[in-house]
Amino acid sequence: MAIFDFIFCVVCWICVSLFSTGNCSDPEILCKTSKYVDNCGNTGLLWNCSGLNLSSIPRHFPTTKFTTLVMDLSWNSFSDISKDTFGHVPIWLSHRVTAIHLQNNKLQSLQNGSFAQFKNICVLDLPNCGLRKSLIPTEAFVGLGHLRYLFIHGNKFDIDGYPDVAISYLSALQNLSVDVFYRFQFDEPFQKLKQLGNIQFHPTHSSFYLTNSTFTGLSESPIVYLNMNFNFKVFCNISEEIFCSFPFLKGVAVDFGGFCDLIPVLRSLKCLQNKTLEYLNLQSNTRKSFVVDIVFDKWNSEYLFNICMQTLDLSGNRISNFLVDPFKSMLAQCIKTLYIGENHLSHIDLGVILHILVVYPKLQTLLIENNGRGKEGAKQKRVYPATGFFPFADSTSNYELRVSNHLKVIDYSENFIHTIKIPIFKINLIALGLEELYVPHTNWPCEHLKPLQTPKLRIINMSGNDCSKISPSFFEFSTNLSTMIASNANLPLDGQSDHQSLFRNLTNLQNLDLSVNQLVSLPNFLFKDQHKSMSSLNLDNNFLIKIPLVVKHLQSLTKLFIRHNKIESFGPSDIDVLLRQGNVSLFLEGNPLSCSCSKLASLTWMKNNRKRFGDWQNIKCLENNKFLSKFVQDKTFRTFELNCQSKEWLIYTSLTLALTVIAIVLAALVKRYRVHIDYVILKFRNRWRGIMQYEPKENYQFDVFLSFSDEDYAWVVNILYNELTKQGIHVSFPDKDFVPGISKADELLRCIDDSRKVVFVITEEFLACGWESYVVQMTVTHAFNTHREGSLIILIKNNIALERMPKDLKYVWWAVQTVNLSDFQNNPDDLWHHVCTMIRSS
C-alpha cells in the first residue's frame, strides 16, 4: 500500500506541474468552489483560482448548481486581457458572472470590449496590475452597463493620468477606488458618472496640492460620503474651494496632518457653509514639525460655525483655547455629537462651557476626554476650565447646574479640574436626560456635590478620584444605573454604618467595579438592593483575605473578580459563600495562594471545583511560583496528599505524646504542691472577696491555736486544753471555733490569723493519720507568707525523734520552738508553766 500511495503522490505532483503550464486535463483539482456574497449582495458561488500561476482561463467550469458566479483569477500570470481571454466561456455562464477579480496580475494590455460578454458583471477588481492610461483603450469597459464597483488603485496612473475616457463609459458606476498622486486631477470625462456616490482615495508615495480644479470632474457625481485621509501627502496651500466640487456631501472626514495643522483644514470648508451634514470628522490634523497649539478665533472658525452638522470631531488637533462662543451659530443649533477630546485645552471661558451644557438645543453627546493628562499635560498641569465664575450662586453658597434634557452622554475623562476659588459649598447637578457620565481621573469634587439628579443615568465612571467624603445618598436618585466604575476612588466602604446605604435604590445595578479601593472588608448589607440585579463585581487589587460575606446575597452574580488581594486559602465561610453562587466565575490571579499541607482542604476543594475559576490557568502557588493547574494534576497531587498525611500523623503523634507528658508532670506537680496551690487559690479568692492581707496585730482573739490528730482528741481536750485554760490561756481549736459550712482551709487560716501562736501536737497517731501533712504545710506556708515564722510551737509526745517529723517542719526547724513531754515526766507543773511561757512570748 505504501508503494501505491507514493506513486499516487508522484502522479498528482506531475499533474500540478503540467497544469501550471496549461497542459493538465483536470484543473478543477486546484480551483476551489465555495459559497460567496459579492459586493453587490449577490449570493452564489466563488470559483477560486487564485495563486495558481495561470495564464489562461481553465476550461472545466464548476458543475455545482449556482445562480451567480464570482471568478477569482488574482495572483496569477495573465498578461493580456481581450475578448479571446474569455472566448471559451459559455454564454449562459458569462451571463451569471457578477464579479471578476484580477488583482496582482502583471497586465501588458487591456483590449477594447475585453469584458463585454459579461453583461451582468457588478464588480471589476484590477488593483496592482501595472496598468497605465496608455494601456487601457477608450472602449475597454464598453458593454459593462451594470458595473457598480471598479477597483483600479495600485496601478501606474501617476505617469500619464487616469483612464478617464474609458471610465466614463461606466454609466452605472457607484464606487470607485483610485490612487491620488502628484498633480492628480479628475477631468471633465468623469462628469458623465452620474451615479458615482462613493470614491476611495489611495495616496501613493508622492505628495500633492489640492487646487480649485483637482476635483472638478466629480461635480456631477452624487458623492455623499467623502474620506480624504491624506496624512503627510497634502501641501498646506490648500484651496478654500476644494469642496465646491462635491455638492451632495453628507459626511466628510479630512486628515491633512503631517505638513499641515488644523487651520488650513478649517479654511478649506468655505463651500460647505450653509449645508447640512451628518458628520464632519477633522480628527488629528496636526503638524509634525514647527508644532504650535491651535486657538479658535473668529477668522479660522468662520466657515465651520456656518455648517449645520449632527456630529463634529475635532479630537487630536492640539487645540488649546476657544476665543469665540459658537452659541448663536448654525453649528450650535444643529450639533448632536461634539468631540473635542485629546487636545491641549487649557482655558475656555466658563460661559462657553455653560452654553454647551445647558442651551445647545440638540446636543446629545459631549466628549472632552484626555485634555492635559498625557506626558505634556502632567508636566504643565493643564487645567480645564481655569477661568470664569459660576453665576447665580445663591446666598447659601449653593449652585444649581441644570444640564440640557437632550444631553445623554458626557465624557470628561482624564482631565484636571482646576480648583476655582469661588464661595461654592455644594453643587446640585440636575441632568434629567443624562444616560452616561465619564469623569475618571479628573479630581471630581465628590464632597462638593449633592446627590445626583440623574434619573436616566445608566453608566458612570468615577475612577481615580478622591471620593472619601462622598454623601451616603449620592446615587439615591440614579435608580436606572446599571454600570458603575469606581476603581481607585477611595470610597469609604470600611464597614461604617452611614455608608452601607451608598448603593441604596440601585435595583438595576448589574456591573460594579470597586478595584483598588484599599478594601479590607465590605459591609454586610452594602448590596441589599442588588441581590437580584448584580451580575459582575470587580474587587481586584484590594486587601481582602477572604470572600466577603455580602457576596452570598447576590443571586444573579456570574463574575467575581478578586485578583491581586491577600487570599491565601478558602475557609469554610468562603466555600459556603461560593456554593451559594452556583454560576459564578471566580478570578483569583495574583493572590498569595498557599499550597502547603496546612491548606490541603482548600486545595482539594479548588481542585474539585476548578471550573468555577475563570482564570484557572493563571493561578500560582505562593511557595514555588508554579501554576496551580499543574500542581493539582492527579499524580502530583496524590503524592502531595500522601506526604501531608504522613506529616500530619507525625505532628499528631508528637502533640499527643507531648500533651500526655505535660499532663503527667502537671499531675505530679499538683500532687506534690497541692497545699501551695490551694494556698495561692485561697489568697486570690480572699482578695476577690475584698479581704485584706494579714497585718501584724497587738491583740489577738486567741493565744494559741491547737493542731492535732483525731486520735489525740481526748488527751488534748481533757488534759492540754484544761491545763492551758487554768493558766489563763485562750485556746482555739477546730471543733470549737471552725464555722460550719465554710471550707476547713479558710477556717484554718482565719483561726491562725486570730491566734498569737500555733501548737502542733506531734504523736504517733499524728504522724500516721496523714492529715498532719496538709495542716503542717498550710500552716508553715501561711506563717512564712505573713512573716510569723516564730509563732510555731512543736509539742512532742511519745519521745518522737527528729528524723520522723514531717519534712515541712524539718525544713523550718530552725524557726520553731519545741517542747518534749518526756523531759517533764517528773515535774508536770513545770511543763505547763514552760508551755504557757512560750505561748505568751512575743
mmCIF file with all atom_site columns, N, CA, C and O in Angstrom, residues 61-99:
data_model
loop_
_atom_site.group_PDB
_atom_site.id
_atom_site.type_symbol
_atom_site.label_atom_id
_atom_site.label_alt_id
_atom_site.label_comp_id
_atom_site.label_asym_id
_atom_site.label_entity_id
_atom_site.label_seq_id
_atom_site.pdbx_PDB_ins_code
_atom_site.Cartn_x
_atom_site.Cartn_y
_atom_site.Cartn_z
_atom_site.occupancy
_atom_site.B_iso_or_equiv
_atom_site.pdbx_formal_charge
_atom_site.auth_seq_id
_atom_site.auth_comp_id
_atom_site.auth_asym_id
_atom_site.auth_atom_id
_atom_site.pdbx_PDB_model_num
ATOM 1   N N  . PHE A 1 61 ? -15.373 24.220 -15.922 1.00 0.00 ? 61 PHE A N  1
ATOM 2   C CA . PHE A 1 61 ? -16.040 25.164 -15.043 1.00 0.00 ? 61 PHE A CA 1
ATOM 3   C C  . PHE A 1 61 ? -16.823 24.423 -13.956 1.00 0.00 ? 61 PHE A C  1
ATOM 4   O O  . PHE A 1 61 ? -17.088 23.213 -14.069 1.00 0.00 ? 61 PHE A O  1
ATOM 5   N N  . PRO A 1 62 ? -17.208 25.134 -12.924 1.00 0.00 ? 62 PRO A N  1
ATOM 6   C CA . PRO A 1 62 ? -17.942 24.467 -11.827 1.00 0.00 ? 62 PRO A CA 1
ATOM 7   C C  . PRO A 1 62 ? -19.212 23.815 -12.331 1.00 0.00 ? 62 PRO A C  1
ATOM 8   O O  . PRO A 1 62 ? -19.922 24.348 -13.192 1.00 0.00 ? 62 PRO A O  1
ATOM 9   N N  . THR A 1 63 ? -19.474 22.623 -11.808 1.00 0.00 ? 63 THR A N  1
ATOM 10  C CA . THR A 1 63 ? -20.681 21.882 -12.184 1.00 0.00 ? 63 THR A CA 1
ATOM 11  C C  . THR A 1 63 ? -21.767 21.993 -11.124 1.00 0.00 ? 63 THR A C  1
ATOM 12  O O  . THR A 1 63 ? -22.900 21.581 -11.365 1.00 0.00 ? 63 THR A O  1
ATOM 13  N N  . THR A 1 64 ? -21.412 22.544 -9.970  1.00 0.00 ? 64 THR A N  1
ATOM 14  C CA . THR A 1 64 ? -22.399 22.724 -8.910  1.00 0.00 ? 64 THR A CA 1
ATOM 15  C C  . THR A 1 64 ? -23.443 23.745 -9.355  1.00 0.00 ? 64 THR A C  1
ATOM 16  O O  . THR A 1 64 ? -23.124 24.727 -10.025 1.00 0.00 ? 64 THR A O  1
ATOM 17  N N  . LYS A 1 65 ? -24.686 23.520 -8.966  1.00 0.00 ? 65 LYS A N  1
ATOM 18  C CA . LYS A 1 65 ? -25.738 24.458 -9.322  1.00 0.00 ? 65 LYS A CA 1
ATOM 19  C C  . LYS A 1 65 ? -25.512 25.795 -8.617  1.00 0.00 ? 65 LYS A C  1
ATOM 20  O O  . LYS A 1 65 ? -25.205 25.847 -7.441  1.00 0.00 ? 65 LYS A O  1
ATOM 21  N N  . PHE A 1 66 ? -25.652 26.875 -9.376  1.00 0.00 ? 66 PHE A N  1
ATOM 22  C CA . PHE A 1 66 ? -25.488 28.202 -8.789  1.00 0.00 ? 66 PHE A CA 1
ATOM 23  C C  . PHE A 1 66 ? -26.279 29.190 -9.622  1.00 0.00 ? 66 PHE A C  1
ATOM 24  O O  . PHE A 1 66 ? -26.570 28.964 -10.800 1.00 0.00 ? 66 PHE A O  1
ATOM 25  N N  . THR A 1 67 ? -26.629 30.327 -8.979  1.00 0.00 ? 67 THR A N  1
ATOM 26  C CA . THR A 1 67 ? -27.360 31.384 -9.684  1.00 0.00 ? 67 THR A CA 1
ATOM 27  C C  . THR A 1 67 ? -26.406 32.462 -10.167 1.00 0.00 ? 67 THR A C  1
ATOM 28  O O  . THR A 1 67 ? -26.592 33.016 -11.261 1.00 0.00 ? 67 THR A O  1
ATOM 29  N N  . THR A 1 68 ? -25.379 32.778 -9.356  1.00 0.00 ? 68 THR A N  1
ATOM 30  C CA . THR A 1 68 ? -24.364 33.754 -9.768  1.00 0.00 ? 68 THR A CA 1
ATOM 31  C C  . THR A 1 68 ? -22.991 33.165 -9.486  1.00 0.00 ? 68 THR A C  1
ATOM 32  O O  . THR A 1 68 ? -22.827 32.288 -8.624  1.00 0.00 ? 68 THR A O  1
ATOM 33  N N  . LEU A 1 69 ? -21.988 33.696 -10.210 1.00 0.00 ? 69 LEU A N  1
ATOM 34  C CA . LEU A 1 69 ? -20.634 33.178 -10.074 1.00 0.00 ? 69 LEU A CA 1
ATOM 35  C C  . LEU A 1 69 ? -19.646 34.335 -9.952  1.00 0.00 ? 69 LEU A C  1
ATOM 36  O O  . LEU A 1 69 ? -19.731 35.326 -10.682 1.00 0.00 ? 69 LEU A O  1
ATOM 37  N N  . VAL A 1 70 ? -18.715 34.213 -8.996  1.00 0.00 ? 70 VAL A N  1
ATOM 38  C CA . VAL A 1 70 ? -17.605 35.152 -8.849  1.00 0.00 ? 70 VAL A CA 1
ATOM 39  C C  . VAL A 1 70 ? -16.336 34.445 -9.295  1.00 0.00 ? 70 VAL A C  1
ATOM 40  O O  . VAL A 1 70 ? -16.002 33.368 -8.773  1.00 0.00 ? 70 VAL A O  1
ATOM 41  N N  . MET A 1 71 ? -15.625 35.010 -10.270 1.00 0.00 ? 71 MET A N  1
ATOM 42  C CA . MET A 1 71 ? -14.398 34.415 -10.789 1.00 0.00 ? 71 MET A CA 1
ATOM 43  C C  . MET A 1 71 ? -13.212 35.111 -10.130 1.00 0.00 ? 71 MET A C  1
ATOM 44  O O  . MET A 1 71 ? -12.993 36.314 -10.341 1.00 0.00 ? 71 MET A O  1
ATOM 45  N N  . ASP A 1 72 ? -12.448 34.382 -9.324  1.00 0.00 ? 72 ASP A N  1
ATOM 46  C CA . ASP A 1 72 ? -11.260 34.935 -8.664  1.00 0.00 ? 72 ASP A CA 1
ATOM 47  C C  . ASP A 1 72 ? -10.029 34.418 -9.383  1.00 0.00 ? 72 ASP A C  1
ATOM 48  O O  . ASP A 1 72 ? -9.607  33.268 -9.216  1.00 0.00 ? 72 ASP A O  1
ATOM 49  N N  . LEU A 1 73 ? -9.434  35.297 -10.224 1.00 0.00 ? 73 LEU A N  1
ATOM 50  C CA . LEU A 1 73 ? -8.246  34.957 -11.013 1.00 0.00 ? 73 LEU A CA 1
ATOM 51  C C  . LEU A 1 73 ? -7.038  35.763 -10.537 1.00 0.00 ? 73 LEU A C  1
ATOM 52  O O  . LEU A 1 73 ? -6.078  35.966 -11.298 1.00 0.00 ? 73 LEU A O  1
ATOM 53  N N  . SER A 1 74 ? -7.066  36.225 -9.316  1.00 0.00 ? 74 SER A N  1
ATOM 54  C CA . SER A 1 74 ? -6.000  37.083 -8.791  1.00 0.00 ? 74 SER A CA 1
ATOM 55  C C  . SER A 1 74 ? -4.728  36.290 -8.556  1.00 0.00 ? 74 SER A C  1
ATOM 56  O O  . SER A 1 74 ? -4.745  35.058 -8.422  1.00 0.00 ? 74 SER A O  1
ATOM 57  N N  . TRP A 1 75 ? -3.612  37.057 -8.488  1.00 0.00 ? 75 TRP A N  1
ATOM 58  C CA . TRP A 1 75 ? -2.304  36.483 -8.189  1.00 0.00 ? 75 TRP A CA 1
ATOM 59  C C  . TRP A 1 75 ? -1.941  35.337 -9.149  1.00 0.00 ? 75 TRP A C  1
ATOM 60  O O  . TRP A 1 75 ? -1.494  34.274 -8.748  1.00 0.00 ? 75 TRP A O  1
ATOM 61  N N  . ASN A 1 76 ? -2.150  35.605 -10.423 1.00 0.00 ? 76 ASN A N  1
ATOM 62  C CA . ASN A 1 76 ? -1.749  34.640 -11.445 1.00 0.00 ? 76 ASN A CA 1
ATOM 63  C C  . ASN A 1 76 ? -0.786  35.300 -12.425 1.00 0.00 ? 76 ASN A C  1
ATOM 64  O O  . ASN A 1 76 ? -0.130  36.296 -12.069 1.00 0.00 ? 76 ASN A O  1
ATOM 65  N N  . SER A 1 77 ? -0.734  34.759 -13.660 1.00 0.00 ? 77 SER A N  1
ATOM 66  C CA . SER A 1 77 ? 0.254   35.247 -14.633 1.00 0.00 ? 77 SER A CA 1
ATOM 67  C C  . SER A 1 77 ? -0.404  35.729 -15.915 1.00 0.00 ? 77 SER A C  1
ATOM 68  O O  . SER A 1 77 ? 0.161   35.610 -17.020 1.00 0.00 ? 77 SER A O  1
ATOM 69  N N  . PHE A 1 78 ? -1.616  36.288 -15.838 1.00 0.00 ? 78 PHE A N  1
ATOM 70  C CA . PHE A 1 78 ? -2.263  36.864 -17.007 1.00 0.00 ? 78 PHE A CA 1
ATOM 71  C C  . PHE A 1 78 ? -1.495  38.116 -17.433 1.00 0.00 ? 78 PHE A C  1
ATOM 72  O O  . PHE A 1 78 ? -1.134  38.952 -16.596 1.00 0.00 ? 78 PHE A O  1
ATOM 73  N N  . SER A 1 79 ? -1.284  38.260 -18.747 1.00 0.00 ? 79 SER A N  1
ATOM 74  C CA . SER A 1 79 ? -0.550  39.424 -19.248 1.00 0.00 ? 79 SER A CA 1
ATOM 75  C C  . SER A 1 79 ? -1.403  40.272 -20.190 1.00 0.00 ? 79 SER A C  1
ATOM 76  O O  . SER A 1 79 ? -1.251  41.495 -20.230 1.00 0.00 ? 79 SER A O  1
ATOM 77  N N  . ASP A 1 80 ? -2.269  39.656 -20.975 1.00 0.00 ? 80 ASP A N  1
ATOM 78  C CA . ASP A 1 80 ? -3.119  40.374 -21.931 1.00 0.00 ? 80 ASP A CA 1
ATOM 79  C C  . ASP A 1 80 ? -4.562  39.959 -21.709 1.00 0.00 ? 80 ASP A C  1
ATOM 80  O O  . ASP A 1 80 ? -4.885  38.758 -21.689 1.00 0.00 ? 80 ASP A O  1
ATOM 81  N N  . ILE A 1 81 ? -5.444  40.962 -21.596 1.00 0.00 ? 81 ILE A N  1
ATOM 82  C CA . ILE A 1 81 ? -6.867  40.693 -21.414 1.00 0.00 ? 81 ILE A CA 1
ATOM 83  C C  . ILE A 1 81 ? -7.584  41.200 -22.662 1.00 0.00 ? 81 ILE A C  1
ATOM 84  O O  . ILE A 1 81 ? -7.495  42.392 -23.019 1.00 0.00 ? 81 ILE A O  1
ATOM 85  N N  . SER A 1 82 ? -8.275  40.259 -23.308 1.00 0.00 ? 82 SER A N  1
ATOM 86  C CA . SER A 1 82 ? -9.036  40.600 -24.521 1.00 0.00 ? 82 SER A CA 1
ATOM 87  C C  . SER A 1 82 ? -10.285 39.745 -24.564 1.00 0.00 ? 82 SER A C  1
ATOM 88  O O  . SER A 1 82 ? -10.550 38.963 -23.642 1.00 0.00 ? 82 SER A O  1
ATOM 89  N N  . LYS A 1 83 ? -11.057 39.895 -25.661 1.00 0.00 ? 83 LYS A N  1
ATOM 90  C CA . LYS A 1 83 ? -12.238 39.048 -25.810 1.00 0.00 ? 83 LYS A CA 1
ATOM 91  C C  . LYS A 1 83 ? -11.849 37.571 -25.865 1.00 0.00 ? 83 LYS A C  1
ATOM 92  O O  . LYS A 1 83 ? -12.570 36.707 -25.402 1.00 0.00 ? 83 LYS A O  1
ATOM 93  N N  . ASP A 1 84 ? -10.667 37.283 -26.462 1.00 0.00 ? 84 ASP A N  1
ATOM 94  C CA . ASP A 1 84 ? -10.235 35.893 -26.584 1.00 0.00 ? 84 ASP A CA 1
ATOM 95  C C  . ASP A 1 84 ? -9.915  35.263 -25.226 1.00 0.00 ? 84 ASP A C  1
ATOM 96  O O  . ASP A 1 84 ? -9.976  34.040 -25.070 1.00 0.00 ? 84 ASP A O  1
ATOM 97  N N  . THR A 1 85 ? -9.533  36.113 -24.260 1.00 0.00 ? 85 THR A N  1
ATOM 98  C CA . THR A 1 85 ? -9.210  35.566 -22.936 1.00 0.00 ? 85 THR A CA 1
ATOM 99  C C  . THR A 1 85 ? -10.380 34.789 -22.369 1.00 0.00 ? 85 THR A C  1
ATOM 100 O O  . THR A 1 85 ? -10.208 33.728 -21.743 1.00 0.00 ? 85 THR A O  1
ATOM 101 N N  . PHE A 1 86 ? -11.596 35.280 -22.591 1.00 0.00 ? 86 PHE A N  1
ATOM 102 C CA . PHE A 1 86 ? -12.795 34.622 -22.065 1.00 0.00 ? 86 PHE A CA 1
ATOM 103 C C  . PHE A 1 86 ? -13.616 33.979 -23.187 1.00 0.00 ? 86 PHE A C  1
ATOM 104 O O  . PHE A 1 86 ? -14.801 33.693 -23.008 1.00 0.00 ? 86 PHE A O  1
ATOM 105 N N  . GLY A 1 87 ? -12.969 33.755 -24.356 1.00 0.00 ? 87 GLY A N  1
ATOM 106 C CA . GLY A 1 87 ? -13.703 33.279 -25.520 1.00 0.00 ? 87 GLY A CA 1
ATOM 107 C C  . GLY A 1 87 ? -14.363 31.927 -25.311 1.00 0.00 ? 87 GLY A C  1
ATOM 108 O O  . GLY A 1 87 ? -15.435 31.667 -25.878 1.00 0.00 ? 87 GLY A O  1
ATOM 109 N N  . HIS A 1 88 ? -13.786 31.019 -24.564 1.00 0.00 ? 88 HIS A N  1
ATOM 110 C CA . HIS A 1 88 ? -14.361 29.680 -24.407 1.00 0.00 ? 88 HIS A CA 1
ATOM 111 C C  . HIS A 1 88 ? -15.332 29.589 -23.223 1.00 0.00 ? 88 HIS A C  1
ATOM 112 O O  . HIS A 1 88 ? -15.808 28.503 -22.905 1.00 0.00 ? 88 HIS A O  1
ATOM 113 N N  . VAL A 1 89 ? -15.600 30.755 -22.594 1.00 0.00 ? 89 VAL A N  1
ATOM 114 C CA . VAL A 1 89 ? -16.578 30.747 -21.510 1.00 0.00 ? 89 VAL A CA 1
ATOM 115 C C  . VAL A 1 89 ? -17.966 30.731 -22.136 1.00 0.00 ? 89 VAL A C  1
ATOM 116 O O  . VAL A 1 89 ? -18.303 31.618 -22.936 1.00 0.00 ? 89 VAL A O  1
ATOM 117 N N  . PRO A 1 90 ? -18.808 29.744 -21.784 1.00 0.00 ? 90 PRO A N  1
ATOM 118 C CA . PRO A 1 90 ? -20.140 29.661 -22.394 1.00 0.00 ? 90 PRO A CA 1
ATOM 119 C C  . PRO A 1 90 ? -20.960 30.920 -22.107 1.00 0.00 ? 90 PRO A C  1
ATOM 120 O O  . PRO A 1 90 ? -20.812 31.560 -21.060 1.00 0.00 ? 90 PRO A O  1
ATOM 121 N N  . ILE A 1 91 ? -21.840 31.265 -23.062 1.00 0.00 ? 91 ILE A N  1
ATOM 122 C CA . ILE A 1 91 ? -22.673 32.452 -22.909 1.00 0.00 ? 91 ILE A CA 1
ATOM 123 C C  . ILE A 1 91 ? -23.541 32.342 -21.669 1.00 0.00 ? 91 ILE A C  1
ATOM 124 O O  . ILE A 1 91 ? -23.668 33.309 -20.891 1.00 0.00 ? 91 ILE A O  1
ATOM 125 N N  . TRP A 1 92 ? -24.127 31.164 -21.437 1.00 0.00 ? 92 TRP A N  1
ATOM 126 C CA . TRP A 1 92 ? -25.007 31.005 -20.266 1.00 0.00 ? 92 TRP A CA 1
ATOM 127 C C  . TRP A 1 92 ? -24.245 31.246 -18.957 1.00 0.00 ? 92 TRP A C  1
ATOM 128 O O  . TRP A 1 92 ? -24.785 31.773 -17.991 1.00 0.00 ? 92 TRP A O  1
ATOM 129 N N  . LEU A 1 93 ? -22.940 30.865 -18.965 1.00 0.00 ? 93 LEU A N  1
ATOM 130 C CA . LEU A 1 93 ? -22.138 31.057 -17.752 1.00 0.00 ? 93 LEU A CA 1
ATOM 131 C C  . LEU A 1 93 ? -21.720 32.515 -17.594 1.00 0.00 ? 93 LEU A C  1
ATOM 132 O O  . LEU A 1 93 ? -21.774 33.076 -16.481 1.00 0.00 ? 93 LEU A O  1
ATOM 133 N N  . SER A 1 94 ? -21.324 33.165 -18.702 1.00 0.00 ? 94 SER A N  1
ATOM 134 C CA . SER A 1 94 ? -20.852 34.544 -18.611 1.00 0.00 ? 94 SER A CA 1
ATOM 135 C C  . SER A 1 94 ? -21.961 35.484 -18.148 1.00 0.00 ? 94 SER A C  1
ATOM 136 O O  . SER A 1 94 ? -21.688 36.504 -17.499 1.00 0.00 ? 94 SER A O  1
ATOM 137 N N  . HIS A 1 95 ? -23.220 35.123 -18.462 1.00 0.00 ? 95 HIS A N  1
ATOM 138 C CA . HIS A 1 95 ? -24.332 35.956 -18.007 1.00 0.00 ? 95 HIS A CA 1
ATOM 139 C C  . HIS A 1 95 ? -24.587 35.814 -16.507 1.00 0.00 ? 95 HIS A C  1
ATOM 140 O O  . HIS A 1 95 ? -25.293 36.660 -15.935 1.00 0.00 ? 95 HIS A O  1
ATOM 141 N N  . ARG A 1 96 ? -24.032 34.788 -15.907 1.00 0.00 ? 96 ARG A N  1
ATOM 142 C CA . ARG A 1 96 ? -24.202 34.599 -14.460 1.00 0.00 ? 96 ARG A CA 1
ATOM 143 C C  . ARG A 1 96 ? -23.025 35.165 -13.654 1.00 0.00 ? 96 ARG A C  1
ATOM 144 O O  . ARG A 1 96 ? -23.092 35.208 -12.429 1.00 0.00 ? 96 ARG A O  1
ATOM 145 N N  . VAL A 1 97 ? -21.974 35.558 -14.322 1.00 0.00 ? 97 VAL A N  1
ATOM 146 C CA . VAL A 1 97 ? -20.817 36.104 -13.628 1.00 0.00 ? 97 VAL A CA 1
ATOM 147 C C  . VAL A 1 97 ? -21.142 37.526 -13.156 1.00 0.00 ? 97 VAL A C  1
ATOM 148 O O  . VAL A 1 97 ? -21.544 38.382 -13.955 1.00 0.00 ? 97 VAL A O  1
ATOM 149 N N  . THR A 1 98 ? -20.968 37.787 -11.862 1.00 0.00 ? 98 THR A N  1
ATOM 150 C CA . THR A 1 98 ? -21.249 39.115 -11.291 1.00 0.00 ? 98 THR A CA 1
ATOM 151 C C  . THR A 1 98 ? -19.987 39.825 -10.829 1.00 0.00 ? 98 THR A C  1
ATOM 152 O O  . THR A 1 98 ? -20.035 41.023 -10.550 1.00 0.00 ? 98 THR A O  1
ATOM 153 N N  . ALA A 1 99 ? -18.870 39.121 -10.710 1.00 0.00 ? 99 ALA A N  1
ATOM 154 C CA . ALA A 1 99 ? -17.640 39.771 -10.258 1.00 0.00 ? 99 ALA A CA 1
ATOM 155 C C  . ALA A 1 99 ? -16.440 39.034 -10.818 1.00 0.00 ? 99 ALA A C  1
ATOM 156 O O  . ALA A 1 99 ? -16.433 37.797 -10.891 1.00 0.00 ? 99 ALA A O  1
#
